[in-house]
Amino acid sequence: YVTDHLPAGTRVGIDPTLITAEQGAKLREALQAKSGDLVAISENLVDVVWGSARPVRPEDPAFVLDVKYAGETHTAKIARVREQLERDNVRGLVVTALDELAWLFNLRGSDIDFNPVFFAYAVVTNDTVTLYMNEAKLTDAVRKHLDGILVQPYESIFGELSAMSVGLAESEGRLLVGKTASWALVEALGESNVKVDSSPIVLLKALKNATELAGMRKCHERDGAAMANYFGWLENELLHNGGNLKLSECDVADKLETLRREQDLCVGLSFSTISSVGANGAIIHYSPQRGSESLLDTSKMYLCDSGGQYLDGTTDVTRTYHFGEPTRWERECFTRVLKGHIALDMAVFPNGTS
């Protein structure tokens, strides 16, 4: 849109922390083809206008994920990352993805709703590890856990990467930066000092160890118990306790959350519960709101898509129920979806399928 509608020679300013290096390069190339340019600005103008009304960044403390849930110490994970960096012939790795940081350091947080992550950056080299995280997040337990790791203020990473770029240029070394890293980080290091590629943590994290696999199964068992309790309660309320056309989508979603939180190791929901009656079930990522939600109705289908965050795993479960008499068309649609799931589950994919 920008390149199609702005006149030739236009210089477009952008906050480089809000765009990836790859996106920035593509947009800059497109603008330069029309004698324009993409310019990184140091101060976000929206933030200037927002001023003191802008909500402050969350500063909730992080906490240590015990190795009995992680299955591997953070020091062992760092060692494996360094082995990969040596194979890739790079001096270090800039870690920016929040899920990668949580995995690497065996830490969890609550800075983003429904996600057990915290705001931070990290730089891992052959002989140092620096975690850029604000002081308020560091409890005594976290400090002890991070013994031997240098902790610096969150915002200081840009200045430190800029200072590091001098030595990298002189030695012709490069740091690996993940594809989701911001243009601001690449600019701080200098593009010639950076290798932009997939972070090795992506694959290391994807290959679950025995403890993680067992935890995922166990958390689903507990979560399944919560779901069974919920649908048993819901059926009783709708059919035997006068709840039909009285209980709302929000009422029953709150009940499910209560039952889920009663399970061991549950720390919250994994996303806002999609509690939907009738046509609302066809709305992608529908989220009922107080005042506009629908009432439970035994003449309509009820779809519930929900999940929980547990110390040993994460769940995401969708179930569709009818507490009255479904129509022939509803039964056919339900059956076709079920058959599709069964066929996919039984499908055998050839080796090498991507």
PDB file of N, CA, C and O in Angstrom, residues 90-162:
ATOM      1  N   VAL A  90      29.361 -18.872  14.178  1.00  0.00           N
ATOM      2  CA  VAL A  90      29.005 -17.520  14.600  1.00  0.00           C
ATOM      3  C   VAL A  90      29.499 -17.311  16.037  1.00  0.00           C
ATOM      4  O   VAL A  90      29.726 -18.273  16.769  1.00  0.00           O
ATOM      5  N   ARG A  91      29.675 -16.040  16.405  1.00  0.00           N
ATOM      6  CA  ARG A  91      30.238 -15.714  17.724  1.00  0.00           C
ATOM      7  C   ARG A  91      29.219 -15.789  18.849  1.00  0.00           C
ATOM      8  O   ARG A  91      29.591 -15.866  20.017  1.00  0.00           O
ATOM      9  N   GLY A  92      27.954 -15.723  18.499  1.00  0.00           N
ATOM     10  CA  GLY A  92      26.941 -15.732  19.546  1.00  0.00           C
ATOM     11  C   GLY A  92      25.543 -15.650  18.967  1.00  0.00           C
ATOM     12  O   GLY A  92      25.349 -15.603  17.755  1.00  0.00           O
ATOM     13  N   LEU A  93      24.558 -15.636  19.867  1.00  0.00           N
ATOM     14  CA  LEU A  93      23.145 -15.616  19.485  1.00  0.00           C
ATOM     15  C   LEU A  93      22.439 -14.528  20.271  1.00  0.00           C
ATOM     16  O   LEU A  93      22.582 -14.430  21.497  1.00  0.00           O
ATOM     17  N   VAL A  94      21.646 -13.712  19.568  1.00  0.00           N
ATOM     18  CA  VAL A  94      20.772 -12.746  20.215  1.00  0.00           C
ATOM     19  C   VAL A  94      19.389 -13.383  20.302  1.00  0.00           C
ATOM     20  O   VAL A  94      18.782 -13.703  19.273  1.00  0.00           O
ATOM     21  N   VAL A  95      18.910 -13.600  21.515  1.00  0.00           N
ATOM     22  CA  VAL A  95      17.615 -14.262  21.729  1.00  0.00           C
ATOM     23  C   VAL A  95      16.561 -13.190  21.980  1.00  0.00           C
ATOM     24  O   VAL A  95      16.687 -12.398  22.921  1.00  0.00           O
ATOM     25  N   THR A  96      15.546 -13.161  21.138  1.00  0.00           N
ATOM     26  CA  THR A  96      14.510 -12.135  21.258  1.00  0.00           C
ATOM     27  C   THR A  96      13.118 -12.707  21.476  1.00  0.00           C
ATOM     28  O   THR A  96      12.269 -12.041  22.075  1.00  0.00           O
ATOM     29  N   ALA A  97      12.816 -13.898  20.969  1.00  0.00           N
ATOM     30  CA  ALA A  97      11.480 -14.484  21.110  1.00  0.00           C
ATOM     31  C   ALA A  97      11.233 -14.848  22.574  1.00  0.00           C
ATOM     32  O   ALA A  97      12.056 -15.527  23.201  1.00  0.00           O
ATOM     33  N   LEU A  98      10.116 -14.404  23.119  1.00  0.00           N
ATOM     34  CA  LEU A  98       9.866 -14.584  24.550  1.00  0.00           C
ATOM     35  C   LEU A  98       9.725 -16.046  24.946  1.00  0.00           C
ATOM     36  O   LEU A  98      10.134 -16.442  26.041  1.00  0.00           O
ATOM     37  N   ASP A  99       9.134 -16.870  24.071  1.00  0.00           N
ATOM     38  CA  ASP A  99       9.014 -18.292  24.407  1.00  0.00           C
ATOM     39  C   ASP A  99      10.383 -18.961  24.429  1.00  0.00           C
ATOM     40  O   ASP A  99      10.639 -19.872  25.226  1.00  0.00           O
ATOM     41  N   GLU A 100      11.302 -18.500  23.567  1.00  0.00           N
ATOM     42  CA  GLU A 100      12.656 -19.058  23.551  1.00  0.00           C
ATOM     43  C   GLU A 100      13.412 -18.677  24.820  1.00  0.00           C
ATOM     44  O   GLU A 100      14.162 -19.482  25.385  1.00  0.00           O
ATOM     45  N   LEU A 101      13.222 -17.460  25.285  1.00  0.00           N
ATOM     46  CA  LEU A 101      13.866 -17.014  26.519  1.00  0.00           C
ATOM     47  C   LEU A 101      13.361 -17.815  27.714  1.00  0.00           C
ATOM     48  O   LEU A 101      14.149 -18.251  28.566  1.00  0.00           O
ATOM     49  N   ALA A 102      12.051 -18.021  27.779  1.00  0.00           N
ATOM     50  CA  ALA A 102      11.475 -18.787  28.886  1.00  0.00           C
ATOM     51  C   ALA A 102      12.010 -20.210  28.895  1.00  0.00           C
ATOM     52  O   ALA A 102      12.354 -20.758  29.957  1.00  0.00           O
ATOM     53  N   TRP A 103      12.111 -20.823  27.713  1.00  0.00           N
ATOM     54  CA  TRP A 103      12.627 -22.186  27.612  1.00  0.00           C
ATOM     55  C   TRP A 103      14.106 -22.242  27.988  1.00  0.00           C
ATOM     56  O   TRP A 103      14.529 -23.115  28.766  1.00  0.00           O
ATOM     57  N   LEU A 104      14.900 -21.338  27.447  1.00  0.00           N
ATOM     58  CA  LEU A 104      16.348 -21.394  27.632  1.00  0.00           C
ATOM     59  C   LEU A 104      16.748 -21.250  29.089  1.00  0.00           C
ATOM     60  O   LEU A 104      17.624 -21.972  29.576  1.00  0.00           O
ATOM     61  N   PHE A 105      16.100 -20.342  29.807  1.00  0.00           N
ATOM     62  CA  PHE A 105      16.508 -20.057  31.178  1.00  0.00           C
ATOM     63  C   PHE A 105      15.653 -20.770  32.226  1.00  0.00           C
ATOM     64  O   PHE A 105      15.869 -20.575  33.427  1.00  0.00           O
ATOM     65  N   ASN A 106      14.696 -21.579  31.792  1.00  0.00           N
ATOM     66  CA  ASN A 106      13.780 -22.257  32.727  1.00  0.00           C
ATOM     67  C   ASN A 106      13.132 -21.244  33.670  1.00  0.00           C
ATOM     68  O   ASN A 106      13.059 -21.437  34.893  1.00  0.00           O
ATOM     69  N   LEU A 107      12.649 -20.171  33.083  1.00  0.00           N
ATOM     70  CA  LEU A 107      11.933 -19.139  33.825  1.00  0.00           C
ATOM     71  C   LEU A 107      10.552 -18.965  33.199  1.00  0.00           C
ATOM     72  O   LEU A 107      10.351 -19.225  32.019  1.00  0.00           O
ATOM     73  N   ARG A 108       9.610 -18.505  33.998  1.00  0.00           N
ATOM     74  CA  ARG A 108       8.278 -18.201  33.504  1.00  0.00           C
ATOM     75  C   ARG A 108       7.839 -16.843  34.063  1.00  0.00           C
ATOM     76  O   ARG A 108       8.382 -16.349  35.044  1.00  0.00           O
ATOM     77  N   GLY A 109       6.836 -16.247  33.414  1.00  0.00           N
ATOM     78  CA  GLY A 109       6.346 -14.950  33.847  1.00  0.00           C
ATOM     79  C   GLY A 109       4.878 -14.775  33.512  1.00  0.00           C
ATOM     80  O   GLY A 109       4.186 -15.728  33.140  1.00  0.00           O
ATOM     81  N   SER A 110       4.403 -13.537  33.612  1.00  0.00           N
ATOM     82  CA  SER A 110       2.985 -13.257  33.353  1.00  0.00           C
ATOM     83  C   SER A 110       2.798 -11.907  32.677  1.00  0.00           C
ATOM     84  O   SER A 110       1.799 -11.225  32.900  1.00  0.00           O
ATOM     85  N   ASP A 111       3.762 -11.511  31.859  1.00  0.00           N
ATOM     86  CA  ASP A 111       3.701 -10.188  31.236  1.00  0.00           C
ATOM     87  C   ASP A 111       2.667 -10.100  30.119  1.00  0.00           C
ATOM     88  O   ASP A 111       2.219  -9.009  29.773  1.00  0.00           O
ATOM     89  N   ILE A 112       2.305 -11.234  29.516  1.00  0.00           N
ATOM     90  CA  ILE A 112       1.325 -11.252  28.428  1.00  0.00           C
ATOM     91  C   ILE A 112       0.190 -12.190  28.821  1.00  0.00           C
ATOM     92  O   ILE A 112       0.435 -13.326  29.250  1.00  0.00           O
ATOM     93  N   ASP A 113      -1.026 -11.709  28.692  1.00  0.00           N
ATOM     94  CA  ASP A 113      -2.184 -12.509  29.090  1.00  0.00           C
ATOM     95  C   ASP A 113      -2.149 -13.894  28.447  1.00  0.00           C
ATOM     96  O   ASP A 113      -1.898 -14.030  27.241  1.00  0.00           O
ATOM     97  N   PHE A 114      -2.415 -14.894  29.263  1.00  0.00           N
ATOM     98  CA  PHE A 114      -2.540 -16.294  28.833  1.00  0.00           C
ATOM     99  C   PHE A 114      -1.209 -16.921  28.387  1.00  0.00           C
ATOM    100  O   PHE A 114      -1.199 -18.062  27.936  1.00  0.00           O
ATOM    101  N   ASN A 115      -0.108 -16.203  28.491  1.00  0.00           N
ATOM    102  CA  ASN A 115       1.201 -16.727  28.072  1.00  0.00           C
ATOM    103  C   ASN A 115       2.193 -16.610  29.223  1.00  0.00           C
ATOM    104  O   ASN A 115       2.386 -15.508  29.752  1.00  0.00           O
ATOM    105  N   PRO A 116       2.858 -17.684  29.614  1.00  0.00           N
ATOM    106  CA  PRO A 116       3.760 -17.645  30.776  1.00  0.00           C
ATOM    107  C   PRO A 116       5.146 -17.113  30.429  1.00  0.00           C
ATOM    108  O   PRO A 116       6.155 -17.774  30.649  1.00  0.00           O
ATOM    109  N   VAL A 117       5.192 -15.917  29.869  1.00  0.00           N
ATOM    110  CA  VAL A 117       6.463 -15.349  29.416  1.00  0.00           C
ATOM    111  C   VAL A 117       6.709 -14.003  30.074  1.00  0.00           C
ATOM    112  O   VAL A 117       5.832 -13.438  30.733  1.00  0.00           O
ATOM    113  N   PHE A 118       7.903 -13.471  29.883  1.00  0.00           N
ATOM    114  CA  PHE A 118       8.312 -12.196  30.487  1.00  0.00           C
ATOM    115  C   PHE A 118       9.107 -11.413  29.448  1.00  0.00           C
ATOM    116  O   PHE A 118       9.745 -11.986  28.574  1.00  0.00           O
ATOM    117  N   PHE A 119       9.101 -10.095  29.574  1.00  0.00           N
ATOM    118  CA  PHE A 119       9.829  -9.251  28.639  1.00  0.00           C
ATOM    119  C   PHE A 119      11.319  -9.294  28.957  1.00  0.00           C
ATOM    120  O   PHE A 119      11.741  -8.987  30.073  1.00  0.00           O
ATOM    121  N   ALA A 120      12.109  -9.675  27.962  1.00  0.00           N
ATOM    122  CA  ALA A 120      13.554  -9.763  28.143  1.00  0.00           C
ATOM    123  C   ALA A 120      14.223  -9.971  26.791  1.00  0.00           C
ATOM    124  O   ALA A 120      13.555 -10.228  25.776  1.00  0.00           O
ATOM    125  N   TYR A 121      15.532  -9.834  26.779  1.00  0.00           N
ATOM    126  CA  TYR A 121      16.393 -10.225  25.667  1.00  0.00           C
ATOM    127  C   TYR A 121      17.547 -11.014  26.273  1.00  0.00           C
ATOM    128  O   TYR A 121      17.753 -10.998  27.498  1.00  0.00           O
ATOM    129  N   ALA A 122      18.323 -11.673  25.438  1.00  0.00           N
ATOM    130  CA  ALA A 122      19.528 -12.340  25.918  1.00  0.00           C
ATOM    131  C   ALA A 122      20.554 -12.400  24.798  1.00  0.00           C
ATOM    132  O   ALA A 122      20.195 -12.415  23.617  1.00  0.00           O
ATOM    133  N   VAL A 123      21.805 -12.417  25.194  1.00  0.00           N
ATOM    134  CA  VAL A 123      22.895 -12.638  24.251  1.00  0.00           C
ATOM    135  C   VAL A 123      23.753 -13.771  24.798  1.00  0.00           C
ATOM    136  O   VAL A 123      24.242 -13.706  25.930  1.00  0.00           O
ATOM    137  N   VAL A 124      23.891 -14.829  24.007  1.00  0.00           N
ATOM    138  CA  VAL A 124      24.688 -15.990  24.390  1.00  0.00           C
ATOM    139  C   VAL A 124      25.910 -16.051  23.476  1.00  0.00           C
ATOM    140  O   VAL A 124      25.767 -16.124  22.257  1.00  0.00           O
ATOM    141  N   THR A 125      27.109 -16.000  24.048  1.00  0.00           N
ATOM    142  CA  THR A 125      28.339 -16.163  23.284  1.00  0.00           C
ATOM    143  C   THR A 125      29.062 -17.399  23.780  1.00  0.00           C
ATOM    144  O   THR A 125      28.560 -18.117  24.655  1.00  0.00           O
ATOM    145  N   ASN A 126      30.258 -17.638  23.274  1.00  0.00           N
ATOM    146  CA  ASN A 126      31.006 -18.829  23.680  1.00  0.00           C
ATOM    147  C   ASN A 126      31.413 -18.799  25.146  1.00  0.00           C
ATOM    148  O   ASN A 126      31.608 -19.856  25.759  1.00  0.00           O
ATOM    149  N   ASP A 127      31.556 -17.592  25.703  1.00  0.00           N
ATOM    150  CA  ASP A 127      32.033 -17.529  27.087  1.00  0.00           C
ATOM    151  C   ASP A 127      31.184 -16.665  28.016  1.00  0.00           C
ATOM    152  O   ASP A 127      31.478 -16.563  29.205  1.00  0.00           O
ATOM    153  N   THR A 128      30.141 -16.018  27.514  1.00  0.00           N
ATOM    154  CA  THR A 128      29.290 -15.194  28.373  1.00  0.00           C
ATOM    155  C   THR A 128      27.819 -15.413  28.043  1.00  0.00           C
ATOM    156  O   THR A 128      27.454 -15.787  26.925  1.00  0.00           O
ATOM    157  N   VAL A 129      26.982 -15.145  29.048  1.00  0.00           N
ATOM    158  CA  VAL A 129      25.533 -15.122  28.852  1.00  0.00           C
ATOM    159  C   VAL A 129      25.014 -13.874  29.559  1.00  0.00           C
ATOM    160  O   VAL A 129      25.262 -13.680  30.748  1.00  0.00           O
ATOM    161  N   THR A 130      24.318 -13.032  28.821  1.00  0.00           N
ATOM    162  CA  THR A 130      23.747 -11.813  29.390  1.00  0.00           C
ATOM    163  C   THR A 130      22.248 -11.825  29.178  1.00  0.00           C
ATOM    164  O   THR A 130      21.765 -12.031  28.064  1.00  0.00           O
ATOM    165  N   LEU A 131      21.513 -11.619  30.260  1.00  0.00           N
ATOM    166  CA  LEU A 131      20.054 -11.558  30.213  1.00  0.00           C
ATOM    167  C   LEU A 131      19.641 -10.119  30.493  1.00  0.00           C
ATOM    168  O   LEU A 131      19.996  -9.548  31.525  1.00  0.00           O
ATOM    169  N   TYR A 132      18.907  -9.546  29.560  1.00  0.00           N
ATOM    170  CA  TYR A 132      18.457  -8.161  29.700  1.00  0.00           C
ATOM    171  C   TYR A 132      17.024  -8.177  30.210  1.00  0.00           C
ATOM    172  O   TYR A 132      16.081  -8.396  29.468  1.00  0.00           O
ATOM    173  N   MET A 133      16.885  -7.930  31.507  1.00  0.00           N
ATOM    174  CA  MET A 133      15.582  -8.018  32.165  1.00  0.00           C
ATOM    175  C   MET A 133      15.561  -7.034  33.327  1.00  0.00           C
ATOM    176  O   MET A 133      16.537  -6.928  34.070  1.00  0.00           O
ATOM    177  N   ASN A 134      14.484  -6.326  33.486  1.00  0.00           N
ATOM    178  CA  ASN A 134      14.425  -5.291  34.509  1.00  0.00           C
ATOM    179  C   ASN A 134      14.481  -5.855  35.923  1.00  0.00           C
ATOM    180  O   ASN A 134      14.001  -6.959  36.203  1.00  0.00           O
ATOM    181  N   GLU A 135      15.031  -5.050  36.806  1.00  0.00           N
ATOM    182  CA  GLU A 135      15.295  -5.426  38.192  1.00  0.00           C
ATOM    183  C   GLU A 135      14.047  -5.921  38.918  1.00  0.00           C
ATOM    184  O   GLU A 135      14.117  -6.847  39.733  1.00  0.00           O
ATOM    185  N   ALA A 136      12.902  -5.301  38.628  1.00  0.00           N
ATOM    186  CA  ALA A 136      11.674  -5.630  39.359  1.00  0.00           C
ATOM    187  C   ALA A 136      11.268  -7.087  39.193  1.00  0.00           C
ATOM    188  O   ALA A 136      10.527  -7.628  40.014  1.00  0.00           O
ATOM    189  N   LYS A 137      11.723  -7.728  38.155  1.00  0.00           N
ATOM    190  CA  LYS A 137      11.341  -9.116  37.889  1.00  0.00           C
ATOM    191  C   LYS A 137      12.200 -10.128  38.643  1.00  0.00           C
ATOM    192  O   LYS A 137      11.915 -11.322  38.626  1.00  0.00           O
ATOM    193  N   LEU A 138      13.265  -9.657  39.268  1.00  0.00           N
ATOM    194  CA  LEU A 138      14.243 -10.577  39.857  1.00  0.00           C
ATOM    195  C   LEU A 138      13.965 -10.827  41.333  1.00  0.00           C
ATOM    196  O   LEU A 138      14.336 -10.041  42.207  1.00  0.00           O
ATOM    197  N   THR A 139      13.307 -11.913  41.628  1.00  0.00           N
ATOM    198  CA  THR A 139      13.147 -12.328  43.019  1.00  0.00           C
ATOM    199  C   THR A 139      14.455 -12.955  43.497  1.00  0.00           C
ATOM    200  O   THR A 139      15.362 -13.225  42.706  1.00  0.00           O
ATOM    201  N   ASP A 140      14.551 -13.200  44.781  1.00  0.00           N
ATOM    202  CA  ASP A 140      15.769 -13.838  45.322  1.00  0.00           C
ATOM    203  C   ASP A 140      15.976 -15.216  44.690  1.00  0.00           C
ATOM    204  O   ASP A 140      17.104 -15.612  44.391  1.00  0.00           O
ATOM    205  N   ALA A 141      14.870 -15.937  44.490  1.00  0.00           N
ATOM    206  CA  ALA A 141      14.976 -17.273  43.896  1.00  0.00           C
ATOM    207  C   ALA A 141      15.473 -17.193  42.461  1.00  0.00           C
ATOM    208  O   ALA A 141      16.291 -18.021  42.026  1.00  0.00           O
ATOM    209  N   VAL A 142      15.010 -16.197  41.712  1.00  0.00           N
ATOM    210  CA  VAL A 142      15.455 -16.033  40.329  1.00  0.00           C
ATOM    211  C   VAL A 142      16.926 -15.633  40.289  1.00  0.00           C
ATOM    212  O   VAL A 142      17.701 -16.129  39.461  1.00  0.00           O
ATOM    213  N   ARG A 143      17.340 -14.738  41.172  1.00  0.00           N
ATOM    214  CA  ARG A 143      18.754 -14.332  41.223  1.00  0.00           C
ATOM    215  C   ARG A 143      19.652 -15.543  41.493  1.00  0.00           C
ATOM    216  O   ARG A 143      20.698 -15.719  40.861  1.00  0.00           O
ATOM    217  N   LYS A 144      19.248 -16.357  42.448  1.00  0.00           N
ATOM    218  CA  LYS A 144      20.039 -17.548  42.771  1.00  0.00           C
ATOM    219  C   LYS A 144      20.087 -18.493  41.582  1.00  0.00           C
ATOM    220  O   LYS A 144      21.135 -19.071  41.261  1.00  0.00           O
ATOM    221  N   HIS A 145      18.968 -18.647  40.924  1.00  0.00           N
ATOM    222  CA  HIS A 145      18.868 -19.521  39.753  1.00  0.00           C
ATOM    223  C   HIS A 145      19.795 -19.049  38.634  1.00  0.00           C
ATOM    224  O   HIS A 145      20.395 -19.869  37.921  1.00  0.00           O
ATOM    225  N   LEU A 146      19.940 -17.731  38.490  1.00  0.00           N
ATOM    226  CA  LEU A 146      20.732 -17.152  37.405  1.00  0.00           C
ATOM    227  C   LEU A 146      22.186 -16.906  37.791  1.00  0.00           C
ATOM    228  O   LEU A 146      22.879 -16.122  37.136  1.00  0.00           O
ATOM    229  N   ASP A 147      22.646 -17.561  38.822  1.00  0.00           N
ATOM    230  CA  ASP A 147      24.036 -17.392  39.268  1.00  0.00           C
ATOM    231  C   ASP A 147      25.002 -17.675  38.109  1.00  0.00           C
ATOM    232  O   ASP A 147      24.894 -18.708  37.436  1.00  0.00           O
ATOM    233  N   GLY A 148      25.906 -16.735  37.856  1.00  0.00           N
ATOM    234  CA  GLY A 148      26.863 -16.890  36.768  1.00  0.00           C
ATOM    235  C   GLY A 148      26.419 -16.242  35.471  1.00  0.00           C
ATOM    236  O   GLY A 148      27.188 -16.176  34.509  1.00  0.00           O
ATOM    237  N   ILE A 149      25.177 -15.758  35.451  1.00  0.00           N
ATOM    238  CA  ILE A 149      24.642 -15.078  34.269  1.00  0.00           C
ATOM    239  C   ILE A 149      24.541 -13.591  34.572  1.00  0.00           C
ATOM    240  O   ILE A 149      23.993 -13.184  35.606  1.00  0.00           O
ATOM    241  N   LEU A 150      25.082 -12.763  33.705  1.00  0.00           N
ATOM    242  CA  LEU A 150      25.033 -11.320  33.892  1.00  0.00           C
ATOM    243  C   LEU A 150      23.639 -10.810  33.546  1.00  0.00           C
ATOM    244  O   LEU A 150      23.111 -11.105  32.479  1.00  0.00           O
ATOM    245  N   VAL A 151      23.040 -10.058  34.461  1.00  0.00           N
ATOM    246  CA  VAL A 151      21.710  -9.486  34.231  1.00  0.00           C
ATOM    247  C   VAL A 151      21.839  -7.982  34.093  1.00  0.00           C
ATOM    248  O   VAL A 151      22.398  -7.314  34.961  1.00  0.00           O
ATOM    249  N   GLN A 152      21.346  -7.452  32.996  1.00  0.00           N
ATOM    250  CA  GLN A 152      21.415  -6.034  32.690  1.00  0.00           C
ATOM    251  C   GLN A 152      20.014  -5.484  32.462  1.00  0.00           C
ATOM    252  O   GLN A 152      19.077  -6.230  32.174  1.00  0.00           O
ATOM    253  N   PRO A 153      19.836  -4.145  32.578  1.00  0.00           N
ATOM    254  CA  PRO A 153      18.513  -3.546  32.330  1.00  0.00           C
ATOM    255  C   PRO A 153      17.996  -3.864  30.931  1.00  0.00           C
ATOM    256  O   PRO A 153      18.765  -3.936  29.972  1.00  0.00           O
ATOM    257  N   TYR A 154      16.697  -4.014  30.824  1.00  0.00           N
ATOM    258  CA  TYR A 154      16.039  -4.421  29.581  1.00  0.00           C
ATOM    259  C   TYR A 154      16.421  -3.530  28.401  1.00  0.00           C
ATOM    260  O   TYR A 154      16.800  -4.015  27.328  1.00  0.00           O
ATOM    261  N   GLU A 155      16.340  -2.223  28.561  1.00  0.00           N
ATOM    262  CA  GLU A 155      16.566  -1.298  27.449  1.00  0.00           C
ATOM    263  C   GLU A 155      18.028  -1.158  27.071  1.00  0.00           C
ATOM    264  O   GLU A 155      18.342  -0.612  26.008  1.00  0.00           O
ATOM    265  N   SER A 156      18.939  -1.638  27.910  1.00  0.00           N
ATOM    266  CA  SER A 156      20.362  -1.422  27.647  1.00  0.00           C
ATOM    267  C   SER A 156      20.908  -2.289  26.516  1.00  0.00           C
ATOM    268  O   SER A 156      22.042  -2.089  26.080  1.00  0.00           O
ATOM    269  N   ILE A 157      20.131  -3.231  26.026  1.00  0.00           N
ATOM    270  CA  ILE A 157      20.646  -4.136  24.996  1.00  0.00           C
ATOM    271  C   ILE A 157      21.044  -3.396  23.731  1.00  0.00           C
ATOM    272  O   ILE A 157      22.046  -3.732  23.087  1.00  0.00           O
ATOM    273  N   PHE A 158      20.321  -2.350  23.359  1.00  0.00           N
ATOM    274  CA  PHE A 158      20.628  -1.649  22.112  1.00  0.00           C
ATOM    275  C   PHE A 158      21.999  -0.980  22.179  1.00  0.00           C
ATOM    276  O   PHE A 158      22.794  -1.076  21.245  1.00  0.00           O
ATOM    277  N   GLY A 159      22.302  -0.318  23.298  1.00  0.00           N
ATOM    278  CA  GLY A 159      23.604   0.304  23.460  1.00  0.00           C
ATOM    279  C   GLY A 159      24.723  -0.717  23.515  1.00  0.00           C
ATOM    280  O   GLY A 159      25.806  -0.494  22.948  1.00  0.00           O
ATOM    281  N   GLU A 160      24.474  -1.848  24.176  1.00  0.00           N
ATOM    282  CA  GLU A 160      25.519  -2.859  24.300  1.00  0.00           C
ATOM    283  C   GLU A 160      25.786  -3.554  22.966  1.00  0.00           C
ATOM    284  O   GLU A 160      26.925  -3.879  22.649  1.00  0.00           O
ATOM    285  N   LEU A 161      24.745  -3.784  22.186  1.00  0.00           N
ATOM    286  CA  LEU A 161      24.951  -4.379  20.870  1.00  0.00           C
ATOM    287  C   LEU A 161      25.714  -3.417  19.962  1.00  0.00           C
ATOM    288  O   LEU A 161      26.569  -3.836  19.168  1.00  0.00           O
ATOM    289  N   SER A 162      25.414  -2.139  20.081  1.00  0.00           N
ATOM    290  CA  SER A 162      26.121  -1.140  19.283  1.00  0.00           C
ATOM    291  C   SER A 162      27.606  -1.125  19.638  1.00  0.00           C
ATOM    292  O   SER A 162      28.471  -1.062  18.756  1.00  0.00           O
TER     293      SER A 162
END
